[in-house]
Coordinates of C-alpha atoms and ligand atoms in Angstrom, one line a residue:
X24 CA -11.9 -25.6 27.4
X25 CA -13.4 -27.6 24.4
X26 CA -13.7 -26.6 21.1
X27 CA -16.1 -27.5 18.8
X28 CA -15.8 -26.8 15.4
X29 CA -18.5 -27.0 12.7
X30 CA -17.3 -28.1 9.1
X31 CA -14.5 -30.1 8.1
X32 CA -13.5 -28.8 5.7
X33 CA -10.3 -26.5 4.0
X34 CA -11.1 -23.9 7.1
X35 CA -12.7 -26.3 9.7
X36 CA -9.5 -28.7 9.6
X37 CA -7.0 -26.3 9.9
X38 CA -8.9 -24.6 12.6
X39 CA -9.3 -27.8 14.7
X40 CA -5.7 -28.8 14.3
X41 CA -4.4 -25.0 16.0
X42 CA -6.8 -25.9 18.5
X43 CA -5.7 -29.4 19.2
X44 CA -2.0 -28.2 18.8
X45 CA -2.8 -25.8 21.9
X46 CA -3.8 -29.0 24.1
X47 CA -7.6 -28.5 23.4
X48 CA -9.9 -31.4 23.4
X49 CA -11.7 -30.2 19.6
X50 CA -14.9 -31.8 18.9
X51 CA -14.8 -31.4 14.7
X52 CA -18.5 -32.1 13.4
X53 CA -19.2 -32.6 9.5
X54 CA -22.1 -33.7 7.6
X55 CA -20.4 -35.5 5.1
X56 CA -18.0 -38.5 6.7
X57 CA -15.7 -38.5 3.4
X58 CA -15.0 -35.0 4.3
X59 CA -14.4 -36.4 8.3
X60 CA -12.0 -39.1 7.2
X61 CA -10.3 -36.8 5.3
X62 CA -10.0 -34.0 8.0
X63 CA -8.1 -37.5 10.2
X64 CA -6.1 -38.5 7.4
X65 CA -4.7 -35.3 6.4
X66 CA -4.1 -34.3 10.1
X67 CA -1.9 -38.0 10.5
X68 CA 0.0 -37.1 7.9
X69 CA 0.7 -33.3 8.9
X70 CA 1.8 -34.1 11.9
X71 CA 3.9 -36.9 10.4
X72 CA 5.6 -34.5 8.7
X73 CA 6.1 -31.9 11.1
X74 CA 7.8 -35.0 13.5
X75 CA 9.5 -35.5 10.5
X76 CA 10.8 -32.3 9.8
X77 CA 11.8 -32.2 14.0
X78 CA 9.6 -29.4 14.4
X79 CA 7.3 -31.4 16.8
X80 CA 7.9 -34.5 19.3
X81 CA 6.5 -37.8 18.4
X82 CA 4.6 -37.3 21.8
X83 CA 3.1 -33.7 20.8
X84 CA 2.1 -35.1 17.6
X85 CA -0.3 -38.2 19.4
X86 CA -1.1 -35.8 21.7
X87 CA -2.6 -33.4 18.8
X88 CA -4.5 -36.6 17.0
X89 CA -6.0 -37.8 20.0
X90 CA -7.1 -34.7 21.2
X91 CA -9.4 -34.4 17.8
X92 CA -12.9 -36.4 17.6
X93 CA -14.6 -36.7 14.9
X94 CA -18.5 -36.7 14.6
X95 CA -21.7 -36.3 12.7
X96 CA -23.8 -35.2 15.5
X97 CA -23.9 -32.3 16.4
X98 CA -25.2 -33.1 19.8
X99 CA -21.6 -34.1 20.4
X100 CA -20.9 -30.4 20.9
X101 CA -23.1 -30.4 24.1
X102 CA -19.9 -29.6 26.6
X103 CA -17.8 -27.3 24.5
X104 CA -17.1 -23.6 25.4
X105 CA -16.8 -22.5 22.4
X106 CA -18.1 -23.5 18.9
X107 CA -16.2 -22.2 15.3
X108 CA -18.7 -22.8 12.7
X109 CA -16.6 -22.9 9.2
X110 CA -19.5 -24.4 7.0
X111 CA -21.0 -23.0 3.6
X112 CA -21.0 -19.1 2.7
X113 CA -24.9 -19.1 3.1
X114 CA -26.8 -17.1 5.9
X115 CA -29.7 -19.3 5.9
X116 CA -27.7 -22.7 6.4
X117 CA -25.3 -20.6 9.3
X118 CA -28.5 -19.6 10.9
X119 CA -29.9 -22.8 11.2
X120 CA -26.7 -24.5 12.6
X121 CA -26.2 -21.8 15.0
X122 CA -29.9 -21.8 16.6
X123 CA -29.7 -25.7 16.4
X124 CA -25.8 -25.5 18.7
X125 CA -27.5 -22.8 21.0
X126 CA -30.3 -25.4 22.5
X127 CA -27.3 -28.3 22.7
X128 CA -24.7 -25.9 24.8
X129 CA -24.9 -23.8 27.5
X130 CA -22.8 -20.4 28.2
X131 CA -20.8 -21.1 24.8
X132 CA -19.7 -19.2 22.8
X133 CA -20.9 -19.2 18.9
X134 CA -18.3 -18.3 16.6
X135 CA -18.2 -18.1 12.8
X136 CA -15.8 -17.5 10.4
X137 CA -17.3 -15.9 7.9
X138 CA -16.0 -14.1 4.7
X139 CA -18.7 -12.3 4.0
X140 CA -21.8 -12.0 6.1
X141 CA -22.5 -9.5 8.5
X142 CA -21.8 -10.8 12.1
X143 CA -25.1 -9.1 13.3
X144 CA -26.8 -11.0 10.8
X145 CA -25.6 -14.4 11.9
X146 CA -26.6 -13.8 15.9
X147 CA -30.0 -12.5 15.0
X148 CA -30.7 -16.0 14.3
X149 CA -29.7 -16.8 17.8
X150 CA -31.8 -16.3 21.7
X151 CA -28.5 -15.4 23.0
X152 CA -26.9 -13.1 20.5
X153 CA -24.2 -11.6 22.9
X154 CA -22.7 -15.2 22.9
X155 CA -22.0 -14.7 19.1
X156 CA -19.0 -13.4 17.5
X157 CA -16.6 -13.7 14.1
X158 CA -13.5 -14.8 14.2
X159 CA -11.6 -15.0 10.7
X160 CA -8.9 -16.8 10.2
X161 CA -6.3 -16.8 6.9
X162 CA -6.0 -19.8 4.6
X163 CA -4.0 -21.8 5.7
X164 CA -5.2 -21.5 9.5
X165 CA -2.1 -23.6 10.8
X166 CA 0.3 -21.4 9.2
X167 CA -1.2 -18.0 8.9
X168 CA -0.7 -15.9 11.9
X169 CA -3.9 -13.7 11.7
X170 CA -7.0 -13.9 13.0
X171 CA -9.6 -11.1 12.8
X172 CA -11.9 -10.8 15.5
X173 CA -15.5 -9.6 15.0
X174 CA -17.8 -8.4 17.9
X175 CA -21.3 -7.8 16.0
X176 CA -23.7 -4.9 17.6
X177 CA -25.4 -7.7 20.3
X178 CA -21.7 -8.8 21.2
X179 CA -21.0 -8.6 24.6
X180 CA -18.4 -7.3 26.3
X181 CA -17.4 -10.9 28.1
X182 CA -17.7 -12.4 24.7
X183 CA -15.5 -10.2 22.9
X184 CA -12.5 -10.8 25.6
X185 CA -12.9 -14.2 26.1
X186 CA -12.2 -15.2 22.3
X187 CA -9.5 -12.8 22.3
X188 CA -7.7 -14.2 24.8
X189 CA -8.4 -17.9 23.9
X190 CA -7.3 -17.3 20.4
X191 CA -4.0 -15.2 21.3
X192 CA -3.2 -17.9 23.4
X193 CA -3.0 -20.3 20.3
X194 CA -0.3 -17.5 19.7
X195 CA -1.9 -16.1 16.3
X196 CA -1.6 -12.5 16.2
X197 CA -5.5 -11.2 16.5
X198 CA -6.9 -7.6 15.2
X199 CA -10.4 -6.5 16.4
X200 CA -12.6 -4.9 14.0
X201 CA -15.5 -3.8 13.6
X202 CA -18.4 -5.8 11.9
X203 CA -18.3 -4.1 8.5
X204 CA -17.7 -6.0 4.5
X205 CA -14.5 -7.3 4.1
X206 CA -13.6 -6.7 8.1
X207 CA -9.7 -5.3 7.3
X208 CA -7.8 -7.5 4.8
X209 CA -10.7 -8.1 2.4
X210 CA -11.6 -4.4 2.6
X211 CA -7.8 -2.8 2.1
X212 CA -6.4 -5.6 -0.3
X213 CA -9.3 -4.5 -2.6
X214 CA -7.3 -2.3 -4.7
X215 CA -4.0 -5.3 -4.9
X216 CA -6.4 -6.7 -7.4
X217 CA -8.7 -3.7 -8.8
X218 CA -6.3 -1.4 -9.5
X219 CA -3.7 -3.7 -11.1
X220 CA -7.0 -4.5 -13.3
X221 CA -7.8 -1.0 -14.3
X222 CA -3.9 -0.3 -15.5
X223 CA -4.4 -3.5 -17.5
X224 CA -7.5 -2.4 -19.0
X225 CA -6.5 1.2 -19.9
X226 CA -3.4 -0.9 -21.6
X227 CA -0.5 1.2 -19.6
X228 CA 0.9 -3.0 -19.0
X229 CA 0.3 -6.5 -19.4
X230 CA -0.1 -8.7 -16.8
X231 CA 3.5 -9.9 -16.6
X232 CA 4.7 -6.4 -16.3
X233 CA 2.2 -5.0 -14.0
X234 CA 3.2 -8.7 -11.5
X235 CA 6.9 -7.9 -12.1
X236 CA 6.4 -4.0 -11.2
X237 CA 5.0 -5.5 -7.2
X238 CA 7.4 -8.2 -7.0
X239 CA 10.7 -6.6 -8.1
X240 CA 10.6 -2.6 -7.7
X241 CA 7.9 -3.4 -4.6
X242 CA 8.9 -5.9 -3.1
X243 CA 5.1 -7.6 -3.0
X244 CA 5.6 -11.7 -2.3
X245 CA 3.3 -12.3 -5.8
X246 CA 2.0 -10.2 -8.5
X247 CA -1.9 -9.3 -8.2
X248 CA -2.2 -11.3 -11.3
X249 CA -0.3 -14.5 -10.1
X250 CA -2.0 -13.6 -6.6
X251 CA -5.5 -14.4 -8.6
X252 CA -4.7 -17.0 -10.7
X253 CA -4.1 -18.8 -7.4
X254 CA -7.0 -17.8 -5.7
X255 CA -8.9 -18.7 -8.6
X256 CA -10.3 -15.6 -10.5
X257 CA -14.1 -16.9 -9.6
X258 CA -13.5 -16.7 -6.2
X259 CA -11.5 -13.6 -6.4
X260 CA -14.5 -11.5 -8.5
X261 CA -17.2 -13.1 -6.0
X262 CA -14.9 -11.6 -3.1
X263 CA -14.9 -8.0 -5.1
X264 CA -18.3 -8.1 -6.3
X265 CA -20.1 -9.2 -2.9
X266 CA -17.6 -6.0 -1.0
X267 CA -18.9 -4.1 -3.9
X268 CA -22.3 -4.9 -3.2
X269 CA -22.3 -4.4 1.1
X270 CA -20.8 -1.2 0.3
X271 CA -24.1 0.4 -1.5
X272 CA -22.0 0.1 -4.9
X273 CA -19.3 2.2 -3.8
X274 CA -17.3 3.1 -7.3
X275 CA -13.8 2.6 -5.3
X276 CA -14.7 -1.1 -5.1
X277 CA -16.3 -2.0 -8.1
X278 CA -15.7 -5.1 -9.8
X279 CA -13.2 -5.2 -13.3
X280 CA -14.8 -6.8 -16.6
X281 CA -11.6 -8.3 -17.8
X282 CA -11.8 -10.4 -14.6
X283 CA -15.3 -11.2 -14.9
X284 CA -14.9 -12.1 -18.8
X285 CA -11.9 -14.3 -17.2
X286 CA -14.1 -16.1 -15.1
X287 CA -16.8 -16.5 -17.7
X288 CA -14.5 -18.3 -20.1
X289 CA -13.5 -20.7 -17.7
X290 CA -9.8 -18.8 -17.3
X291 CA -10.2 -19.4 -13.5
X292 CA -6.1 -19.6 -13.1
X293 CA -4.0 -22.5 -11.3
X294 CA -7.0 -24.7 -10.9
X295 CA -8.3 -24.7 -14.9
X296 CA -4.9 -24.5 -16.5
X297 CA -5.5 -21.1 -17.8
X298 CA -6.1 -17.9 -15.9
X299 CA -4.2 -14.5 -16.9
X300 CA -1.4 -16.9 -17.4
X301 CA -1.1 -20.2 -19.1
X302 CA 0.1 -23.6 -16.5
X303 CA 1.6 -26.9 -17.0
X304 CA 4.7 -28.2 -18.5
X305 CA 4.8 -26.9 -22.3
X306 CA 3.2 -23.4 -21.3
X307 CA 4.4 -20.2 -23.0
X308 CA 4.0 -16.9 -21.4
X309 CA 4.7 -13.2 -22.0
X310 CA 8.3 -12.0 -20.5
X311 CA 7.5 -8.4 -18.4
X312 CA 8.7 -4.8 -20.2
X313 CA 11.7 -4.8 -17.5
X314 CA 11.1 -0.6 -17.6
X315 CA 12.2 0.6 -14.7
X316 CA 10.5 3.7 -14.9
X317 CA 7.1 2.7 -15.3
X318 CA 7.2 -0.3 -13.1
X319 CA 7.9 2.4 -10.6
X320 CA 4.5 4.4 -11.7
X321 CA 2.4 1.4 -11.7
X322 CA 4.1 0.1 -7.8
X323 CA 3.0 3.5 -6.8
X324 CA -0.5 3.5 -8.4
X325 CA -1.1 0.6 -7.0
X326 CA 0.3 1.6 -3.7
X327 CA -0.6 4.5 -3.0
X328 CA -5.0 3.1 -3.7
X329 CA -3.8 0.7 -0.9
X330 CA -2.6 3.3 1.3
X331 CA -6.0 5.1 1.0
X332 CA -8.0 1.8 1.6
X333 CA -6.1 1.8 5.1
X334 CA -6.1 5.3 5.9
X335 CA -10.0 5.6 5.3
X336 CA -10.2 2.2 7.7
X337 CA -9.0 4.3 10.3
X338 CA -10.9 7.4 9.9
X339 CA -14.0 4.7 10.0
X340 CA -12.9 3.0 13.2
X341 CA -12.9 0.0 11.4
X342 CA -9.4 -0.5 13.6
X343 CA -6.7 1.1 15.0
X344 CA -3.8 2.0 12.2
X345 CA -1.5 -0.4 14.5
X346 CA -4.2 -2.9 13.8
X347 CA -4.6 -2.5 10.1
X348 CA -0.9 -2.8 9.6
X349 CA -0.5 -5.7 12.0
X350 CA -3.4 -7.4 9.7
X351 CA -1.7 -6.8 5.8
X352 CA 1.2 -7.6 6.8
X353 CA 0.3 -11.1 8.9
X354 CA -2.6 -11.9 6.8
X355 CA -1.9 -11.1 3.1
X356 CA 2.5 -11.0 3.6
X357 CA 2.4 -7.7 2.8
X358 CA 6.3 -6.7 2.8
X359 CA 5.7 -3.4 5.2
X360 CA 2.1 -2.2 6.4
X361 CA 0.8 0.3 4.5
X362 CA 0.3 2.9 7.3
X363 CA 4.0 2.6 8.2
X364 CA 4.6 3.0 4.3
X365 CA 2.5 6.1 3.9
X366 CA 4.7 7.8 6.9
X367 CA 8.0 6.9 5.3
X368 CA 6.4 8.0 1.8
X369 CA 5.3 11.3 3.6
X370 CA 1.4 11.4 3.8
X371 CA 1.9 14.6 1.9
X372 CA 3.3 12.6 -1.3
X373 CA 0.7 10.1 -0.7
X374 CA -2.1 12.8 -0.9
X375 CA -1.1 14.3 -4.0
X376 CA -0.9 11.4 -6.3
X377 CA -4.3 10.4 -5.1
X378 CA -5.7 13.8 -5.9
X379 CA -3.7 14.4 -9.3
X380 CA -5.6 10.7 -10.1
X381 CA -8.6 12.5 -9.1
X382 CA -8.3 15.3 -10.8
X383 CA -7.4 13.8 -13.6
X384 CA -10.0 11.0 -13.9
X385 CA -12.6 12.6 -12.2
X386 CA -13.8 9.5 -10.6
X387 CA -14.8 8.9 -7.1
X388 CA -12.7 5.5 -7.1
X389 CA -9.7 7.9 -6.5
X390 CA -10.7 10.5 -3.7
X391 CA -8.6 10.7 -0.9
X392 CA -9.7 9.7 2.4
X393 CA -10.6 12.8 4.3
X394 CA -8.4 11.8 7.1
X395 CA -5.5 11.9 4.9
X396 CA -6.1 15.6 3.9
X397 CA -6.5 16.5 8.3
X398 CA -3.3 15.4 8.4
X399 CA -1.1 16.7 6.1
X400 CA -2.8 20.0 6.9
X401 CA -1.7 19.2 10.7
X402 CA 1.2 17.7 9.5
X403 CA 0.5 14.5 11.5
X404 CA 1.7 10.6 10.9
X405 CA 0.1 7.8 11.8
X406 CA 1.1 5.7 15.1
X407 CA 2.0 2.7 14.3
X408 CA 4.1 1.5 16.7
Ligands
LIG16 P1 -15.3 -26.0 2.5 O1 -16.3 -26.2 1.4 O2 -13.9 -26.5 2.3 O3 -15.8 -26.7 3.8 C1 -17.2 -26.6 4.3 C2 -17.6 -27.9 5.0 O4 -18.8 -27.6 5.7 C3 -17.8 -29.0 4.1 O5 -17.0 -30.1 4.5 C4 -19.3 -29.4 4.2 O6 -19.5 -30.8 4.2 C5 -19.6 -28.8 5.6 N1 -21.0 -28.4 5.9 C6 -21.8 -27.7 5.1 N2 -22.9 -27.5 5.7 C7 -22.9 -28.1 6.9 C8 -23.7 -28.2 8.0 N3 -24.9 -27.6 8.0 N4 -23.3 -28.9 9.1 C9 -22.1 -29.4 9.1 N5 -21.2 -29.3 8.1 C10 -21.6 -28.7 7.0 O7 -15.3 -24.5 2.9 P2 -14.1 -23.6 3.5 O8 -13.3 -23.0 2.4 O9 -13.4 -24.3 4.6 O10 -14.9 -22.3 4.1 C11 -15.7 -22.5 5.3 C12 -16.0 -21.1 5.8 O11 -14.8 -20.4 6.0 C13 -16.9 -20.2 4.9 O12 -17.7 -19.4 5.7 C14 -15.8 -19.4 4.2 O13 -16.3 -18.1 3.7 C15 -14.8 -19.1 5.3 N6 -13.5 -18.8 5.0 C16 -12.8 -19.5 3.9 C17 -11.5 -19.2 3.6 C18 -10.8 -19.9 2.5 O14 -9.7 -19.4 2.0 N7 -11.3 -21.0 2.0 C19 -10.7 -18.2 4.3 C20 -11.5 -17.6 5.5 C21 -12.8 -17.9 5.7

């Protein structure tokens, strides 16, 4: 089958190089033909390296350049199968592009990779909305194994497996969720960040310590605070405050002020030099408290809002608890999935340190998924095997 893919750039590129890897002819369409001779120079030299590094054949690696095209037309997509649209964040521009591919193709299938929009949104724009669907993949799309997959309401059926098997067979582990903000990771990692934020704000730790307390006594890859300074804390508070916003203001995702003030003052993180931490050679930053004891309490804070993010997932459908696990740990690294955690923690454990945080902030950011309370009082654990 061919792909098409819409949008050259960070996402686009990656995308059409999995699919050229798989033997796919990809046709990879971009406005801008700086961005197009970039996508073919950077893919030369990946696959220079990865001959280099013997992890490809010389042969596999012409194989994967030749099998990309490169165009500014979209009426170059005319005899793909499938399309993967990975072009600006902005419903109105998606729109367009989609209604415009859906007169060039026939029986193909329209699929974005959206962040943030609602699927249903993008094939209402469409005649054919069963043909469209999300599917998400994880920065950097060569190397990160997940790929959410999205069917909207108008989804069909045929749609729905058809991507699924075309995108496990580029062996990337695939989730299906449902069509809701954030689809799994960008909905459970909320409280990584937010919570890490709110024990900074109410001064229990600085950043340092709060990073060294989910590296070292968790076991967390990278700190939340490192985590954002990588991101880049702009794109990091759009990400909160746009799942804050498709949520109807739900307090348990709101937005922090100390990352918005961040952003404001240009403390973006890697990118500007400054973020919560300070880069380049002759930079000075804060050792962490090394106390064991409350790097524990702060881990478990942290973890246990986490827990709740994934437990109320399930109780919502959003996907199966296998799934949700399967999705932190292949598309964020989390060291264990958090549904797995909560049964070696004992949901019971889990449960009350969310309710004494309840009780003792009386905030709805800290009530405990109702499916977490059935099953302690069944004395249930999740299935996640
Ligand atoms: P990017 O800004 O690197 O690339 C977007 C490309 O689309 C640009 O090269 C631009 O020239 C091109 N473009 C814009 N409008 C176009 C149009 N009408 N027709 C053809 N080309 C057009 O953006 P990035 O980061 O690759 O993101 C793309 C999509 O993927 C967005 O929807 C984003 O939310 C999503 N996404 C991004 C992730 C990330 O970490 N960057 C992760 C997962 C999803």
């Amino acid at each position: 089958m061919k792909v098409g893919v819409l949008g050259a750039g960070t996402m686009g590129a990656g995308i059409a190089q999995v699919a050229a890897q798989n033997g796919h002819k990809v046709v990879l369409v971009d406005l801008n033909s700086g961005i197009l001779e970039n996508a073919r120079t950077q893919l030369r030299k990946i696959m220079d390296r990865l001959v280099e590094k013997g992890r490809i054949t010389g042969e596999e690696a012409e194989n994967t350049i030749t099998n990309v095209t490169y165009s500014e037309d979209i009426h170059d997509f005319k005899d793909c199968g499938i399309i993967i649209e990975a072009i600006i964040e902005d419903l109105e521009i998606k729109s367009q592009a989609f209604k415009q591919i859906e007169q060039i193709t026939t029986n193909c299938i329209l699929a974005s990779n959206t962040s943030s929009l609602s699927i249903a949104s993008i094939g209402a724009s469409v005649e054919n909305p069963a043909m469209v669907i999300g599917v998400h993949f994880f920065n950097p799309a060569p190397l990160m194994k997940l790929v959410e997959i999205i069917p909207a309401v108008q989804t069909s059926e045929e749609t729905l497996n058809q991507t699924k098997s075309l995108i496990d067979s580029w062996k990337k582990t695939t989730v299906v969720c449902k069509d809701t903000p954030g689809f799994i990771v960008n909905r459970v990692a909320r409280p990584f960040y937010g919570e890490a934020l709110r024990i900074y704000e109410e001064g229990i730790a600085d950043f340092a310590t709060i990073d060294w307390a989910m590296t070292e006594v968790g076991g967390f890859r990278m700190g939340p605070f490192t985590l954002m300074d990588y991101i880049g804390n702009d794109v990091n508070y759009t990400v909160t405050e746009t799942v804050f916003k498709a949520f109807y203001y739900d307090p348990r995702y709101k937005p922090s002020f100390t990352q918005k003030r961040h952003s404001e003052a240009g403390y973006l993180g890697r990118k500007s030099g400054r973020g919560y931490y300070f880069y380049g050679d002759d930079a000075v930053n804060a050792e962490p408290s090394k106390d064991l004891l409350l790097g524990e309490q702060i881990f478990e804070r942290i973890l246990v809002m986490l827990i709740n993010e994934a437990v109320d997932a399930v109780f919502l459908n959003i996907a199966s608890a296998k799934e949700i696990d399967l999705a932190m740990t292949n598309g964020v690294n989390y060291p264990k999935g958090l549904l797995k955690w909560a049964n070696e923690l004992g949901l019971d454990h889990v449960l009350n340190k969310l309710q004494a945080m309840f009780d003792e902030y009386g905030e709805d950011r800290y009530r405990p998924s109702p499916l977490l309370r059935r099953m302690v009082a069944k004395g249930e654990i999740f299935n996640v095997s």
